[in-house]
Short mmCIF file of C-alpha atoms in Angstrom, two decimals:
data_model
loop_
_atom_site.label_atom_id
_atom_site.label_comp_id
_atom_site.label_asym_id
_atom_site.label_seq_id
_atom_site.Cartn_x
_atom_site.Cartn_y
_atom_site.Cartn_z
CA UNK A 1 7.64 -1.05 17.05
CA UNK A 2 9.26 2.36 16.55
CA UNK A 3 11.62 2.67 13.58
CA UNK A 4 15.32 3.20 14.14
CA UNK A 5 15.25 6.20 11.80
CA UNK A 6 19.04 6.58 11.53
CA UNK A 7 19.46 2.96 10.47
CA UNK A 8 16.52 3.10 8.06
CA UNK A 9 17.84 6.30 6.47
CA UNK A 10 21.25 4.66 5.99
CA UNK A 11 19.57 1.66 4.33
CA UNK A 12 17.52 3.99 2.13
CA UNK A 13 20.68 5.75 0.95
CA UNK A 14 22.42 2.50 0.07
CA UNK A 15 19.49 0.63 -1.44
CA UNK A 16 17.42 3.35 -3.10
CA UNK A 17 19.52 6.45 -3.70
CA UNK A 18 22.72 4.60 -4.62
CA UNK A 19 21.08 1.53 -6.12
CA UNK A 20 21.43 0.98 -9.87
CA UNK A 21 18.79 -1.69 -10.39
CA UNK A 22 16.37 -0.95 -13.27
CA UNK A 23 13.25 0.84 -12.04
CA UNK A 24 10.98 -0.25 -14.89
CA UNK A 25 10.74 3.20 -16.49
CA UNK A 26 13.31 2.48 -19.19
CA UNK A 27 15.92 4.81 -17.69
CA UNK A 28 19.53 3.75 -17.08
CA UNK A 29 21.18 4.29 -13.71
CA UNK A 30 24.93 4.88 -13.59
CA UNK A 31 27.65 5.99 -11.21
CA UNK A 32 29.36 9.10 -12.58
CA UNK A 33 32.19 9.88 -10.18
CA UNK A 34 30.66 11.33 -6.99
CA UNK A 35 27.03 11.19 -8.21
CA UNK A 36 24.44 8.60 -9.14
CA UNK A 37 22.44 9.72 -12.14
CA UNK A 38 19.63 8.32 -14.23
CA UNK A 39 19.27 9.05 -17.92
CA UNK A 40 16.54 8.40 -20.45
CA UNK A 41 17.11 5.68 -23.05
CA UNK A 42 15.39 6.05 -26.39
CA UNK A 43 13.19 8.77 -24.95
CA UNK A 44 11.98 6.53 -22.13
CA UNK A 45 12.47 7.07 -18.42
CA UNK A 46 13.52 9.93 -16.18
CA UNK A 47 16.71 11.99 -16.02
CA UNK A 48 18.20 13.17 -12.76
CA UNK A 49 20.74 13.08 -9.98
CA UNK A 50 19.55 11.04 -7.00
CA UNK A 51 22.69 10.86 -4.81
CA UNK A 52 25.91 12.80 -4.45
CA UNK A 53 29.05 12.78 -2.34
CA UNK A 54 30.24 16.40 -2.47
CA UNK A 55 31.96 19.00 -0.35
CA UNK A 56 32.58 22.72 -0.61
CA UNK A 57 35.64 22.16 -2.77
CA UNK A 58 34.05 19.83 -5.32
CA UNK A 59 30.37 20.80 -5.52
CA UNK A 60 30.51 23.58 -8.13
CA UNK A 61 32.69 21.57 -10.52
CA UNK A 62 30.47 18.48 -10.25
CA UNK A 63 27.32 20.54 -10.76
CA UNK A 64 28.88 22.10 -13.87
CA UNK A 65 29.88 18.66 -15.16
CA UNK A 66 26.31 17.36 -14.83
CA UNK A 67 24.85 20.44 -16.49
CA UNK A 68 27.28 19.99 -19.37
CA UNK A 69 26.39 16.30 -19.67
CA UNK A 70 22.65 16.91 -19.93
CA UNK A 71 23.09 20.05 -22.05
CA UNK A 72 24.91 17.92 -24.61
CA UNK A 73 21.83 15.71 -24.68
CA UNK A 74 19.52 18.77 -24.85
CA UNK A 75 17.73 17.19 -21.91
CA UNK A 76 15.96 18.58 -18.86
CA UNK A 77 16.99 16.89 -15.62
CA UNK A 78 16.24 16.98 -11.91
CA UNK A 79 18.70 17.17 -9.05
CA UNK A 80 16.86 15.45 -6.21
CA UNK A 81 18.26 17.18 -3.14
CA UNK A 82 17.79 15.80 0.37
CA UNK A 83 18.04 17.97 3.47
CA UNK A 84 21.11 16.09 4.78
CA UNK A 85 23.11 16.31 1.52
CA UNK A 86 26.46 18.08 1.61
CA UNK A 87 27.75 20.73 1.45
CA UNK A 88 25.15 22.60 3.53
CA UNK A 89 24.77 25.29 0.86
CA UNK A 90 24.23 22.84 -2.01
CA UNK A 91 20.76 24.27 -2.67
CA UNK A 92 22.19 27.76 -3.17
CA UNK A 93 24.88 26.40 -5.49
CA UNK A 94 22.24 24.68 -7.63
CA UNK A 95 20.22 27.88 -7.87
CA UNK A 96 23.34 29.78 -8.89
CA UNK A 97 23.93 27.18 -11.65
CA UNK A 98 20.52 27.86 -13.19
CA UNK A 99 18.34 25.29 -11.46
CA UNK A 100 14.80 26.11 -10.36
CA UNK A 101 13.45 24.71 -7.09
CA UNK A 102 10.06 23.02 -6.96
CA UNK A 103 8.00 22.30 -3.84
CA UNK A 104 9.68 20.38 -1.04
CA UNK A 105 8.25 17.11 0.22
CA UNK A 106 8.82 14.95 3.31
CA UNK A 107 10.60 11.62 3.03
CA UNK A 108 8.29 9.35 5.05
CA UNK A 109 8.99 5.70 5.86
CA UNK A 110 7.05 3.01 7.71
CA UNK A 111 7.24 -0.69 8.42
CA UNK A 112 5.02 -2.32 5.78
CA UNK A 113 3.57 -4.91 8.14
CA UNK A 114 2.49 -2.26 10.65
CA UNK A 115 0.59 -0.32 7.96
CA UNK A 116 -1.02 -3.39 6.39
CA UNK A 117 -3.88 -3.60 8.84
CA UNK A 118 -7.55 -4.38 8.21
CA UNK A 119 -9.32 -2.73 5.29
CA UNK A 120 -10.56 0.80 5.91
CA UNK A 121 -14.33 0.96 5.51
CA UNK A 122 -14.98 2.96 2.36
CA UNK A 123 -18.10 4.94 1.49
CA UNK A 124 -20.72 2.63 -0.01
CA UNK A 125 -20.42 4.20 -3.46
CA UNK A 126 -16.61 3.74 -3.68
CA UNK A 127 -14.89 0.68 -5.08
CA UNK A 128 -11.18 0.02 -5.72
CA UNK A 129 -10.24 -1.00 -9.27
CA UNK A 130 -6.76 -2.20 -10.32
CA UNK A 131 -5.38 -0.48 -13.44
CA UNK A 132 -4.28 -3.03 -16.02
CA UNK A 133 -4.60 -1.25 -19.37
CA UNK A 134 -4.06 2.12 -21.00
CA UNK A 135 -7.73 3.10 -20.63
CA UNK A 136 -7.39 2.78 -16.86
CA UNK A 137 -4.07 4.58 -17.02
CA UNK A 138 -5.73 7.55 -18.72
CA UNK A 139 -8.21 7.70 -15.85
CA UNK A 140 -5.29 7.72 -13.40
CA UNK A 141 -3.68 10.58 -15.27
CA UNK A 142 -6.98 12.46 -15.27
CA UNK A 143 -7.14 12.35 -11.47
CA UNK A 144 -3.44 13.19 -11.11
CA UNK A 145 -3.74 16.22 -13.40
CA UNK A 146 -6.82 17.51 -11.58
CA UNK A 147 -5.16 17.16 -8.16
CA UNK A 148 -1.49 17.93 -8.80
CA UNK A 149 -1.40 19.62 -12.21
CA UNK A 150 -0.43 18.23 -15.59
CA UNK A 151 2.85 16.32 -15.94
CA UNK A 152 3.42 14.98 -19.49
CA UNK A 153 6.52 13.08 -18.30
CA UNK A 154 4.40 11.01 -15.94
CA UNK A 155 2.13 9.70 -18.70
CA UNK A 156 5.10 8.60 -20.82
CA UNK A 157 6.81 6.92 -17.87
CA UNK A 158 3.72 5.01 -16.74
CA UNK A 159 2.87 3.86 -20.26
CA UNK A 160 6.41 2.48 -20.60
CA UNK A 161 6.15 0.58 -17.33
CA UNK A 162 2.70 -0.76 -18.14
CA UNK A 163 3.89 -2.05 -21.50
CA UNK A 164 7.39 -3.25 -20.68
CA UNK A 165 7.65 -3.90 -16.93
CA UNK A 166 4.17 -4.33 -15.41
CA UNK A 167 5.66 -6.35 -12.54
CA UNK A 168 7.45 -3.24 -11.22
CA UNK A 169 4.32 -1.27 -10.39
CA UNK A 170 0.71 -1.76 -9.30
CA UNK A 171 -1.77 1.03 -9.99
CA UNK A 172 -5.24 1.40 -8.52
CA UNK A 173 -8.22 3.72 -8.83
CA UNK A 174 -10.98 4.56 -6.39
CA UNK A 175 -14.15 4.83 -8.46
CA UNK A 176 -17.47 6.48 -7.62
CA UNK A 177 -19.66 4.90 -10.24
CA UNK A 178 -17.87 5.66 -13.51
CA UNK A 179 -15.91 8.60 -12.08
CA UNK A 180 -12.32 8.14 -10.87
CA UNK A 181 -11.94 10.09 -7.62
CA UNK A 182 -8.53 8.93 -6.34
CA UNK A 183 -5.53 7.28 -7.96
CA UNK A 184 -2.45 5.70 -6.45
CA UNK A 185 0.41 3.42 -7.35
CA UNK A 186 3.19 1.43 -5.69
CA UNK A 187 6.60 0.75 -7.18
CA UNK A 188 8.47 -2.50 -6.60
CA UNK A 189 12.14 -1.96 -7.33
CA UNK A 190 14.63 -4.82 -7.38
CA UNK A 191 17.46 -5.15 -4.88
CA UNK A 192 15.73 -3.10 -2.18
CA UNK A 193 13.58 -3.51 0.93
CA UNK A 194 11.67 -0.30 0.08
CA UNK A 195 8.44 -0.19 -1.90
CA UNK A 196 7.57 3.30 -3.09
CA UNK A 197 4.11 4.81 -2.69
CA UNK A 198 3.27 7.40 -5.33
CA UNK A 199 0.24 9.44 -6.26
CA UNK A 200 -2.55 9.09 -3.76
CA UNK A 201 -4.31 12.18 -5.06
CA UNK A 202 -7.99 12.52 -4.13
CA UNK A 203 -10.43 14.96 -5.72
CA UNK A 204 -11.28 17.74 -3.22
CA UNK A 205 -14.96 16.84 -2.86
CA UNK A 206 -14.03 13.27 -1.83
CA UNK A 207 -11.41 14.09 0.79
CA UNK A 208 -11.87 13.31 4.46
CA UNK A 209 -13.75 10.07 3.80
CA UNK A 210 -10.98 7.52 4.28
CA UNK A 211 -10.16 6.91 0.62
CA UNK A 212 -6.51 7.96 0.85
CA UNK A 213 -6.00 5.86 3.99
CA UNK A 214 -7.66 2.88 2.31
CA UNK A 215 -5.29 3.08 -0.63
CA UNK A 216 -2.26 3.28 1.68
CA UNK A 217 -3.39 0.10 3.43
CA UNK A 218 -4.21 -1.61 0.14
CA UNK A 219 -0.70 -0.94 -1.15
CA UNK A 220 0.92 -1.91 2.15
CA UNK A 221 -0.66 -5.35 1.92
CA UNK A 222 0.73 -5.73 -1.60
CA UNK A 223 4.19 -4.80 -0.32
CA UNK A 224 4.02 -7.33 2.53
CA UNK A 225 2.88 -10.05 0.12
CA UNK A 226 5.93 -9.38 -2.05
CA UNK A 227 8.37 -9.29 0.84
CA UNK A 228 9.10 -5.56 1.02
CA UNK A 229 9.95 -4.48 4.57
CA UNK A 230 9.42 -0.73 4.24
CA UNK A 231 7.07 1.73 2.56
CA UNK A 232 8.56 5.01 1.34
CA UNK A 233 6.64 8.15 0.39
CA UNK A 234 7.63 11.62 -0.80
CA UNK A 235 4.75 13.27 1.02
CA UNK A 236 3.14 16.62 0.30
CA UNK A 237 2.28 18.90 3.24
CA UNK A 238 -1.34 17.72 2.93
CA UNK A 239 -0.42 14.02 3.06
CA UNK A 240 2.22 14.19 5.80
CA UNK A 241 -0.14 14.50 8.82
CA UNK A 242 -2.29 11.63 7.55
CA UNK A 243 0.76 9.41 7.13
CA UNK A 244 2.09 10.37 10.56
CA UNK A 245 -1.20 9.32 12.13
CA UNK A 246 -0.91 5.98 10.32
CA UNK A 247 2.58 5.40 11.73
CA UNK A 248 5.00 6.82 9.15
CA UNK A 249 8.13 8.64 10.35
CA UNK A 250 9.70 11.63 8.61
CA UNK A 251 13.39 10.99 7.86
CA UNK A 252 14.23 14.12 5.86
CA UNK A 253 12.88 16.59 3.35
CA UNK A 254 13.54 16.38 -0.37
CA UNK A 255 13.36 19.12 -2.98
CA UNK A 256 13.53 18.78 -6.77
CA UNK A 257 15.84 21.26 -8.51
CA UNK A 258 15.13 21.38 -12.23
CA UNK A 259 17.56 22.37 -14.98
CA UNK A 260 16.26 22.92 -18.50
CA UNK A 261 18.18 23.54 -21.74
CA UNK A 262 18.05 27.11 -23.00
#
């Protein structure tokens, strides 16, 4: 069944972008006037703006207020901008305020049950291994860094979730013998119908062999078992066509704008 993309996007805004339920990372979500922001607590979690209700008359003041808030904490933060956010020139206003844009991604959503089909047949030498300890987590980070580049914040966030809230995320590795060749994870937030697919990075020499698709299906079955209706992915340009072939729909694009203290 084809998704009603307008309805699903509205549900995503309410449940995910505006939701304040703990995400397992240790961060605290809060409503600060016309924005929803997340802040680290005790050095744990992620800092950023995930939703805003702005117009041409209020945007610059609100941007300045958020910069001042995080500057007082001497803390880098991300403004997660979606292509339908207002005002239309919000991206230019963020750049003018000192933010730096990173690569855009596609917000992709699918019905979990439609993606949770039969297992994809993997190459004989590949096996899927759940990550349950910090040794496995280090292997996940190794793959992530080789595919996407190093991100020290990711290691800290995943270690926190593994130690304090393991029920909020499942992580899995595709192994070729003792070598990790693909890593992926799925986040299970509370108070939402959306399970988030993250990672999914495959080493170049192992691409095109069904590993990424197998991990999408593996995680979809976990989502269905836990009662999550939708899967949500911030997809790279490389992943988007694969996800579209599997049945995901693109609802918008999203771009991180990063502000760092001087």
